[in-house]
CSV table of C-alpha atoms in Angstrom, one decimal:
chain,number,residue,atom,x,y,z
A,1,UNK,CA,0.0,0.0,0.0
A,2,UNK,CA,1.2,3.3,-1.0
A,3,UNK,CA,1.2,6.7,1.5
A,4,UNK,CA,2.2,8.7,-1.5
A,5,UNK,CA,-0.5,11.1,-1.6
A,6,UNK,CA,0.5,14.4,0.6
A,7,UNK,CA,-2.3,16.8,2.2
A,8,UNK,CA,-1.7,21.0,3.7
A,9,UNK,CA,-1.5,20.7,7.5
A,10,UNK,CA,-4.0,22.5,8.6
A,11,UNK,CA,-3.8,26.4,6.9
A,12,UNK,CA,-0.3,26.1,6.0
A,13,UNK,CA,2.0,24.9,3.4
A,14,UNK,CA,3.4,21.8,5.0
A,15,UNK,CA,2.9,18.9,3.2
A,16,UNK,CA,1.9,15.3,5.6
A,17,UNK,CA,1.0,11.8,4.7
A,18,UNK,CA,-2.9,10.6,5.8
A,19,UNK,CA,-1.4,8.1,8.2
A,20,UNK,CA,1.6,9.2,10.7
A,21,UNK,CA,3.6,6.5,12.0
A,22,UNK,CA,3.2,6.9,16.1
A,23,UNK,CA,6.3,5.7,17.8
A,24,UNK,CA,4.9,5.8,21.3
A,25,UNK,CA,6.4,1.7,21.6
A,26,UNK,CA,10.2,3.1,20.4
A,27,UNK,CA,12.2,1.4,23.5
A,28,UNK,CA,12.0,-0.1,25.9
A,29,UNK,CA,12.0,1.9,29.0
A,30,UNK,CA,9.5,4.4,31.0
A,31,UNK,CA,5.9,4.6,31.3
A,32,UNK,CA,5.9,2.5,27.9
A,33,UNK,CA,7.9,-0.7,28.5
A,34,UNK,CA,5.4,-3.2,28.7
A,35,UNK,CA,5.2,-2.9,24.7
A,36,UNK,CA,8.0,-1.6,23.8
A,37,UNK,CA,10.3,-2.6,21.0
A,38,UNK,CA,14.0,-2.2,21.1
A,39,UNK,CA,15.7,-0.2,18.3
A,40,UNK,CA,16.4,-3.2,15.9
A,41,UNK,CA,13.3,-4.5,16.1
A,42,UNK,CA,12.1,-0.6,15.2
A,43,UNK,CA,13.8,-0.1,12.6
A,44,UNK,CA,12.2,-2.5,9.8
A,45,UNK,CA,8.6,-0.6,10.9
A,46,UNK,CA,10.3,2.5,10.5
A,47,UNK,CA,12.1,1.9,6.7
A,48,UNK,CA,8.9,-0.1,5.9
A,49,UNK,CA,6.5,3.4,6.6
A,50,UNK,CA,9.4,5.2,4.4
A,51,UNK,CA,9.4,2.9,1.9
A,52,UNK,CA,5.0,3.2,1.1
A,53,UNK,CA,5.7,7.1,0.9
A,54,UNK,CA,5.1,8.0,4.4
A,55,UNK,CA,6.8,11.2,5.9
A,56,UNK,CA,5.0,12.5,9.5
A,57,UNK,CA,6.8,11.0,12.5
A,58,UNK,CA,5.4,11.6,15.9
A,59,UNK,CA,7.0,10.8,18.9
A,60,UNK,CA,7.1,12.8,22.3
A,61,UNK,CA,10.3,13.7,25.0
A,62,UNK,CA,8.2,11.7,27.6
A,63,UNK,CA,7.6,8.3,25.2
A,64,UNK,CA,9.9,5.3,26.6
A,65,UNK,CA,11.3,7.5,29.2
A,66,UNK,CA,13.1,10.0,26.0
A,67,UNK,CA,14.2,6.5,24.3
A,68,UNK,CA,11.8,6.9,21.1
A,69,UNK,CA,13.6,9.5,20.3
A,70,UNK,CA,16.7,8.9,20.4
A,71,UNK,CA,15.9,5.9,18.1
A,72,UNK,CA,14.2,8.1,15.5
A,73,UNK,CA,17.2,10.4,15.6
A,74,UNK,CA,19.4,7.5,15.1
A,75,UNK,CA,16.9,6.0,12.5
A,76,UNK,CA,16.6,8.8,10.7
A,77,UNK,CA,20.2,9.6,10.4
A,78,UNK,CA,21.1,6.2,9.0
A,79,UNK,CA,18.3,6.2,6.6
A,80,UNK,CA,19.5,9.7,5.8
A,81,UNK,CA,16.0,10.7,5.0
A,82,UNK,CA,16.3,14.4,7.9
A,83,UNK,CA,15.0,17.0,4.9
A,84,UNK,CA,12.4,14.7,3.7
A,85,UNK,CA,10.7,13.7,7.1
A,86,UNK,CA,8.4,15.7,9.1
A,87,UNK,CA,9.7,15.2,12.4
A,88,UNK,CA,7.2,16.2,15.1
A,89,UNK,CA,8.1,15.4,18.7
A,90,UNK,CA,5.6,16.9,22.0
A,91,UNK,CA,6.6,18.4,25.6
A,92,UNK,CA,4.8,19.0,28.6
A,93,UNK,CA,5.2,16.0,30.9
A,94,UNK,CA,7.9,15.9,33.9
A,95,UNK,CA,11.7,14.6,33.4
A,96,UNK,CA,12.6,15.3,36.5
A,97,UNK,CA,10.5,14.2,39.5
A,98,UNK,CA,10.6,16.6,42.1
A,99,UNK,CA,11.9,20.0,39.9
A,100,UNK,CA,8.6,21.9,39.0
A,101,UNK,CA,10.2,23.5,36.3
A,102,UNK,CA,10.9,20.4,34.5
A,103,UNK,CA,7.5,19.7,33.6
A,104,UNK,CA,4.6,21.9,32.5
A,105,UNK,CA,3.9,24.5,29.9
A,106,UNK,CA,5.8,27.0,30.9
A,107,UNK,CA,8.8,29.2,29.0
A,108,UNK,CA,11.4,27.6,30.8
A,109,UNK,CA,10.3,23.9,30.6
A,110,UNK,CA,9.4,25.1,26.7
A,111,UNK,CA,12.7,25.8,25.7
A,112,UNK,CA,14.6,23.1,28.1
A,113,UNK,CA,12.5,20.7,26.5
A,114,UNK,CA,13.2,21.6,22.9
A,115,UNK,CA,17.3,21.6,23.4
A,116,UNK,CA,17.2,18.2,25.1
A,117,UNK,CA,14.7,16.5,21.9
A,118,UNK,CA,17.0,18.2,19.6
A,119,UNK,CA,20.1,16.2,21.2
A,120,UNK,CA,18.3,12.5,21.5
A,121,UNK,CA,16.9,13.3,17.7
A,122,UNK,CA,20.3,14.4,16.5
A,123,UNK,CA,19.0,17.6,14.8
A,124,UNK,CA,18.6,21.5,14.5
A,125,UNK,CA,15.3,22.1,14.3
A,126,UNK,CA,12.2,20.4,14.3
A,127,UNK,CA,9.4,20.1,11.5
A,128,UNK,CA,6.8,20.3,14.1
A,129,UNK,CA,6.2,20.9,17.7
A,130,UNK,CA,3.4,20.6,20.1
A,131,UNK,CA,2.3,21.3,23.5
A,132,UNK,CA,1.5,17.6,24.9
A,133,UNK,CA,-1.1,18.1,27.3
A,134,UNK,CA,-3.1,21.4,28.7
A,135,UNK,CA,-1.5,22.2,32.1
A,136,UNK,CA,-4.3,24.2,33.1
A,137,UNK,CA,-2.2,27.1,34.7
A,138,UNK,CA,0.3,28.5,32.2
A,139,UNK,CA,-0.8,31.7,30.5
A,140,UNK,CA,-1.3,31.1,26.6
A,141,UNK,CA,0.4,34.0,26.0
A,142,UNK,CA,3.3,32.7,27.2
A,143,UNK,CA,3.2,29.7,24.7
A,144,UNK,CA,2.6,31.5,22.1
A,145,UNK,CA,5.3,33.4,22.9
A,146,UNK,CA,7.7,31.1,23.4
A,147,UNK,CA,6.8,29.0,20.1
A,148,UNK,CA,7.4,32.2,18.3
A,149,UNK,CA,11.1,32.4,19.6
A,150,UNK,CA,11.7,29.6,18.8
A,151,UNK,CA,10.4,29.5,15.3
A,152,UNK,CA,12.6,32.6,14.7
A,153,UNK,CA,15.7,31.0,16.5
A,154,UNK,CA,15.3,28.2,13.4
A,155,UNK,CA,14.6,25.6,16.3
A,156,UNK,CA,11.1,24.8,15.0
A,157,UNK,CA,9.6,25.3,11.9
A,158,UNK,CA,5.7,25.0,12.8
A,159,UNK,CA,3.7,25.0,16.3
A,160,UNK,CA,1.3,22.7,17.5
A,161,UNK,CA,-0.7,21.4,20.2
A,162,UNK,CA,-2.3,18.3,21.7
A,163,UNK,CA,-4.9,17.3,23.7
A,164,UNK,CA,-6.3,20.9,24.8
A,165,UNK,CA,-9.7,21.8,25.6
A,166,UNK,CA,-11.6,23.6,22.4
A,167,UNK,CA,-11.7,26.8,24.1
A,168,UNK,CA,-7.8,26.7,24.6
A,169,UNK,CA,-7.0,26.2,21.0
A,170,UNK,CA,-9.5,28.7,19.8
A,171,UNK,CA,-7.9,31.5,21.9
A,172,UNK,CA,-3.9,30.5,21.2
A,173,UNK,CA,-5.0,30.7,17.4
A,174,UNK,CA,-7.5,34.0,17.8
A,175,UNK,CA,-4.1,35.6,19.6
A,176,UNK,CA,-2.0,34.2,16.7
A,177,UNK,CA,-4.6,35.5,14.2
A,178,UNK,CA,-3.7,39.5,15.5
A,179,UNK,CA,-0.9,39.1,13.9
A,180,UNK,CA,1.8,38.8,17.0
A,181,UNK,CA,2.3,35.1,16.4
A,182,UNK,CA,2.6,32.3,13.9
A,183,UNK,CA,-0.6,30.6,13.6
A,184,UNK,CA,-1.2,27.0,15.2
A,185,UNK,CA,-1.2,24.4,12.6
A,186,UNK,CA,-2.6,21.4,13.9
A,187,UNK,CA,-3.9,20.2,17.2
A,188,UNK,CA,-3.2,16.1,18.2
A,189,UNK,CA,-6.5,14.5,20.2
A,190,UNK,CA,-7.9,11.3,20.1
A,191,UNK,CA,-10.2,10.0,17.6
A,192,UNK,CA,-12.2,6.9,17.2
A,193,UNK,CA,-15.4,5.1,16.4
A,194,UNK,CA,-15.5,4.6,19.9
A,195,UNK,CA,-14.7,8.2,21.2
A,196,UNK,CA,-16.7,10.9,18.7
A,197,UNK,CA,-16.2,13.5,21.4
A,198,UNK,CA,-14.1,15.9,19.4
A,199,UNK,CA,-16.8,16.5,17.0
A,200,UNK,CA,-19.0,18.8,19.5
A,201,UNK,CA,-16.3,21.2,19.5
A,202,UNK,CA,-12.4,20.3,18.2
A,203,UNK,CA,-13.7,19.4,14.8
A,204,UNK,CA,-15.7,22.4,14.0
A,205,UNK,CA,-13.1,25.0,15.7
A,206,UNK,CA,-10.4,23.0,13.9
A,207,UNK,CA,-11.8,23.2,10.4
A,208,UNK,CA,-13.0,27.0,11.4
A,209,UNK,CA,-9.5,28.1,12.7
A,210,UNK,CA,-7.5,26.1,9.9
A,211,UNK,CA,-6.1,23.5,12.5
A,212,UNK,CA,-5.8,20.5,11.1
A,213,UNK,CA,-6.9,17.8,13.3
A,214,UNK,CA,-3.6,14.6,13.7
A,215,UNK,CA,-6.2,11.9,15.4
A,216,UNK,CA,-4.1,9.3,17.9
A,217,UNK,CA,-5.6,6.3,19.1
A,218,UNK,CA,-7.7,5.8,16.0
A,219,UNK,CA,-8.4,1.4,16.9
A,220,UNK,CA,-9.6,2.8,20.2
A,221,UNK,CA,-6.5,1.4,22.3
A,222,UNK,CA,-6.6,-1.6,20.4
A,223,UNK,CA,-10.2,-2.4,21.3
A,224,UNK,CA,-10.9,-2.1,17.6
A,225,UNK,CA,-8.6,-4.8,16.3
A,226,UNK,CA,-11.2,-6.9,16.3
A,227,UNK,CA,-8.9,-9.6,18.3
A,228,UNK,CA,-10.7,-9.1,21.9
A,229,UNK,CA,-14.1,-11.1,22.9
A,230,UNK,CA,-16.6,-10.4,25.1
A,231,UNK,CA,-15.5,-12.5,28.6
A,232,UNK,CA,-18.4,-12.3,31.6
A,233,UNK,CA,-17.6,-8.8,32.4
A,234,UNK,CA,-14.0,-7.8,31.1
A,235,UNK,CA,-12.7,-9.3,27.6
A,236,UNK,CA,-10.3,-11.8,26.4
A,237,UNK,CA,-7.7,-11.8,23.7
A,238,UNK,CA,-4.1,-11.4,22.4
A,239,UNK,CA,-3.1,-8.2,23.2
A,240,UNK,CA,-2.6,-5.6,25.7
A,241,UNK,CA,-5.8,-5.0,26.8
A,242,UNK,CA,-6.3,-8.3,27.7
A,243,UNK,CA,-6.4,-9.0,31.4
A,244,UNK,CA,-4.8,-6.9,33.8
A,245,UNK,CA,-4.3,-3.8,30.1
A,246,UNK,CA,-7.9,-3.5,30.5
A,247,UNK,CA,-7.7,-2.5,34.0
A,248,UNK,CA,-8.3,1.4,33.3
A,249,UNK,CA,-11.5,1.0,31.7
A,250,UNK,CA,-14.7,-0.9,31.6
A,251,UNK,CA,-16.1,-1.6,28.1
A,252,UNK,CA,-20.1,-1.3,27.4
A,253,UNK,CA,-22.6,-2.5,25.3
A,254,UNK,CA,-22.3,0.6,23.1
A,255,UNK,CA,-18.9,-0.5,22.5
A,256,UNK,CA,-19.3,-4.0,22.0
A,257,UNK,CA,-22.2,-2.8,19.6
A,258,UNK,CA,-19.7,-0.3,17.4
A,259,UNK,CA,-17.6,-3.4,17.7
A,260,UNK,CA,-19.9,-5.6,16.1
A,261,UNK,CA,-20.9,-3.0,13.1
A,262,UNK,CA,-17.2,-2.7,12.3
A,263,UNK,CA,-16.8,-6.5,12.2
A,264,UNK,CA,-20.1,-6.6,9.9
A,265,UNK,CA,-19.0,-4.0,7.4
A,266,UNK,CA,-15.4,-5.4,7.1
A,267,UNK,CA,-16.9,-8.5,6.4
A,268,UNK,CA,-18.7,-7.0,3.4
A,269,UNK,CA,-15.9,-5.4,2.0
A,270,UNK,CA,-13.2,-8.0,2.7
A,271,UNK,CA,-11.0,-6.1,4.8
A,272,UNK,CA,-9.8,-6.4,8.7
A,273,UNK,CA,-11.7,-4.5,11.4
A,274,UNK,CA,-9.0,-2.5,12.1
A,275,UNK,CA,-8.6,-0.8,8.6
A,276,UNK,CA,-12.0,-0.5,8.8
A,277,UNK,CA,-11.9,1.6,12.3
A,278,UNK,CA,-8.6,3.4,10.6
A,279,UNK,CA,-10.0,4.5,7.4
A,280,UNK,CA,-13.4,5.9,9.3
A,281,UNK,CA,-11.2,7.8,11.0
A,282,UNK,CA,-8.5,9.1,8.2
A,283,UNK,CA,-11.4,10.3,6.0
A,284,UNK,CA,-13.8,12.1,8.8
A,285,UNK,CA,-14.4,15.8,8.2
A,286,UNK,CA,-11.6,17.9,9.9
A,287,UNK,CA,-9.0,15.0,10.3
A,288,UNK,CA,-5.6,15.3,8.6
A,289,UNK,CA,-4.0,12.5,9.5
A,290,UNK,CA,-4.7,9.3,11.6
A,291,UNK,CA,-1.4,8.3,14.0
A,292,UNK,CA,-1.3,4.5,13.7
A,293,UNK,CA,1.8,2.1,15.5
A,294,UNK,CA,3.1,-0.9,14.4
A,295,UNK,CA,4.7,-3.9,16.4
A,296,UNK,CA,5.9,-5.5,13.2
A,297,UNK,CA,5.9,-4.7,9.5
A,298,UNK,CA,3.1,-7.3,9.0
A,299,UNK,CA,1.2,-5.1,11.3
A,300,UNK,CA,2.0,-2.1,9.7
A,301,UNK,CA,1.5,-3.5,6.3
A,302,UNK,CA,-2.4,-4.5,7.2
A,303,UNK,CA,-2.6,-0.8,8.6
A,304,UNK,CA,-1.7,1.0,5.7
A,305,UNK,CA,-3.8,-1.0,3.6
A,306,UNK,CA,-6.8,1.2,5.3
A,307,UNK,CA,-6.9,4.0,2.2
A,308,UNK,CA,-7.0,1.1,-0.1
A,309,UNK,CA,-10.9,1.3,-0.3
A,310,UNK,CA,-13.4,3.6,0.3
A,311,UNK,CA,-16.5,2.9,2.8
A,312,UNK,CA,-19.7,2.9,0.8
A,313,UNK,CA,-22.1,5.3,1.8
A,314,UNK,CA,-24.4,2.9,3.4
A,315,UNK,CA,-21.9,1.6,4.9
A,316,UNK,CA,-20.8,4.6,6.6
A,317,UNK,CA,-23.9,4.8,7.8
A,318,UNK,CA,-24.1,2.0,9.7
A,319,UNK,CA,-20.5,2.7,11.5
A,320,UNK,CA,-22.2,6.3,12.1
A,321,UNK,CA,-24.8,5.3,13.5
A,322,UNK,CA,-23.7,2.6,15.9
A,323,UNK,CA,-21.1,5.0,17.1
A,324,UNK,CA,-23.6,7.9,17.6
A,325,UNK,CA,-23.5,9.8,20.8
A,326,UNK,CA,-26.7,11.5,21.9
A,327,UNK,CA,-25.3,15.5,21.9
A,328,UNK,CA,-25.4,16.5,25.6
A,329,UNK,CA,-26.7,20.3,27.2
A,330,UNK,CA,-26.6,22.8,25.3
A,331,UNK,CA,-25.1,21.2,22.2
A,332,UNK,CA,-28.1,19.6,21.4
A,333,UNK,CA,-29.7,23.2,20.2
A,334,UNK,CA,-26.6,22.8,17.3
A,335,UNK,CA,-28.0,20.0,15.7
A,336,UNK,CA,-29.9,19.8,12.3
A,337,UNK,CA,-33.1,19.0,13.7
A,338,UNK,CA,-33.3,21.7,16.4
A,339,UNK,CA,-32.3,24.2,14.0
A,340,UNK,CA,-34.6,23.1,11.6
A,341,UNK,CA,-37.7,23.8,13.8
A,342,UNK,CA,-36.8,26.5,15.5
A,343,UNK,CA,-34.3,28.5,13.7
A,344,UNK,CA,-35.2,28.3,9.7
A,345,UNK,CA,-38.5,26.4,10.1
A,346,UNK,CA,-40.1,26.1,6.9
A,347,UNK,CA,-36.8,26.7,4.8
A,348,UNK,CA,-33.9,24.7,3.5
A,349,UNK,CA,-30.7,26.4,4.7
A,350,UNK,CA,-27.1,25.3,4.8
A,351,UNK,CA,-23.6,26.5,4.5
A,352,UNK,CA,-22.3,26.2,0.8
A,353,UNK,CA,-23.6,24.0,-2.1
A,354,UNK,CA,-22.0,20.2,-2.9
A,355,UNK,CA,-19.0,21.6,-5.2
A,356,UNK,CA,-18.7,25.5,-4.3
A,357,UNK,CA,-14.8,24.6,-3.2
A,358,UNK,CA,-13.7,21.8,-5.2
A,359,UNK,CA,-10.4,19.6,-4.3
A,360,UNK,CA,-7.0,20.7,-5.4
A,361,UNK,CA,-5.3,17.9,-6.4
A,362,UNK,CA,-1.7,18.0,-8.0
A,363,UNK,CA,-1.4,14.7,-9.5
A,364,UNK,CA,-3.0,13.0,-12.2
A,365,UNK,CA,-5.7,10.6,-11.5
């Protein structure tokens, strides 16, 4: 399967595959270990994602305990492949227990963080990079301000952020809008048939604000391999969140339910589950890229081999709806049929017609 066709990041000029390769089980040490894979056994998954066309690598300072990244660096050097990768790496978590200024959002963690990825990736500048996780108490001025040093410096090239509420990323753009910083480009959350949550507000401020949206955990933890059965009340099955990996979380019979649609309309098309629950994902409104890991190249190979088919409209449907959340509060006055009957009863209205802003596409079909 080929990852050859390239897509704008968000409202920019940067140019990013539809899946990223998420290298969240690079090493084998830190919060990850229990999955990790050593550098060697890395590497194949890594020239194999290369090799299909793909170019957006994520990784993060806190992943295997700084180890994923110092594989990459070392992966990407031997490939020789720096220029042509987008190399996007995250900061926000702690590396130093005890020193609160080694974790957090805030200018002096920013730009500590930044040198020390730069070392383990073994090079000047980064293609992309995010704030990992809202801290909840460092000013977004401040970030803002401190990605636009470092953008100048040459230390990044575009800034990012991941897993912020709405409102958050909505104001860091507004403030980069004025014209005092470089815009936002693309905002990392997770994104799944079994968690639709972004759409009440990421998706729309996303597409709005020219974020493009990088979804992680696309096969729902795993839960959407389509390996794990229903057991009494927990699940059984080869993989991580069998057992004591399901621990932090009970699955319902909503989810069992999406399960069983995603099974059903893989069946019909003669694909796996879990390219099923990928391409969903990949080619939802707002999303430009889906973050997918690989233990092994067969693994990887199956995953990529997600945009080798389109979802038939019915289809979708039935994947839509099983995965349908009911809109809570207030958001429930935002849906087509409350606005139908109480804002434009009696007329048809919508945004723009089917075809008003028609794909750009520079290749030939």
């Amino acid at each position: 399967m080929s990852l050859d066709q390239y897509y704008l990041l968000g409202r920019s000029g940067l140019r990013v595959s539809r899946l990223a390769l998420g290298t969240m089980n690079f090493g084998t040490g830190g919060f990850h270990a229990a999955y990790g894979r050593t550098a060697d056994e890395a590497r194949p998954v890594f020239r194999r994602y290369l090799e299909a066309g793909g170019n957006l690598i994520d990784t993060a300072d806190f992943y295997t305990a700084g180890e994923s990244e110092t594989i990459i660096g070392d992966l990407v050097a031997e490939a020789g492949v720096r220029d042509r990768v987008v190399l996007t790496t995250k900061f926000t978590n702690g590396v130093d227990p005890g020193d609160p200024n080694a974790g957090g959002n805030g200018r002096k963690h920013m730009i500590r963080a930044v040198e020390a990825s730069l070392r383990r990736l073994r090079t000047d500048y980064l293609d992309l990079f995010l704030l990992h996780t809202w801290d909840r108490i460092t000013p977004v001025e401040e970030v803002m301000r401190t990605f636009d040093d470092l953008t100048r410096a040459g230390k990044i090239r575009y800034a990012g952020l991941s897993d912020v509420p709405g409102w958050y990323a909505a104001r860091a753009q507004t403030l980069a809008e004025t014209g005092a910083f470089p815009p936002v480009v693309c905002v990392q959350l997770p994104y799944s048939l079994i968690d639709r949550t972004i759409e009440l507000e990421h998706v729309p401020m996303g597409r709005d604000l020219g974020l493009g949206i990088t979804a992680w955990s696309p096969l729902g933890g795993g839960f959407l391999t389509g390996k794990y059965r229903r057991e009494g009340q927990g699940m059984a099955g080869p993989g991580r969140l069998d057992g004591a990996g399901s621990a932090w979380r009970s699955w319902t019979d909503r989810e069992w339910r999406i399960l069983a649609a995603a099974e059903k309309v893989a069946a019909e098309l003669g694909v796996t589950t879990a390219q099923v629950a990928v391409n969903w994902v990949a080619t939802q409104p707002g999303i430009a890229s889906a973050i997918v890991g690989a233990s092994d190249v067969g693994q990887l190979d199956v995953t990529m081999g997600a945009l080798g088919f389109e979802i038939p409209a019915e289809l979708r449907a039935t994947l839509d709806e099983a995965s349908a959340v009911e809109p809570p509060s207030v958001y429930r006055m935002f849906t087509p049929g409350y606005q139908g009957e109480l804002v434009s009863p009696g007329a048809r209205v919508g945004d723009k017609p089917a075809g008003y802003a028609p794909a750009v596409q520079n290749w030939v079909a």
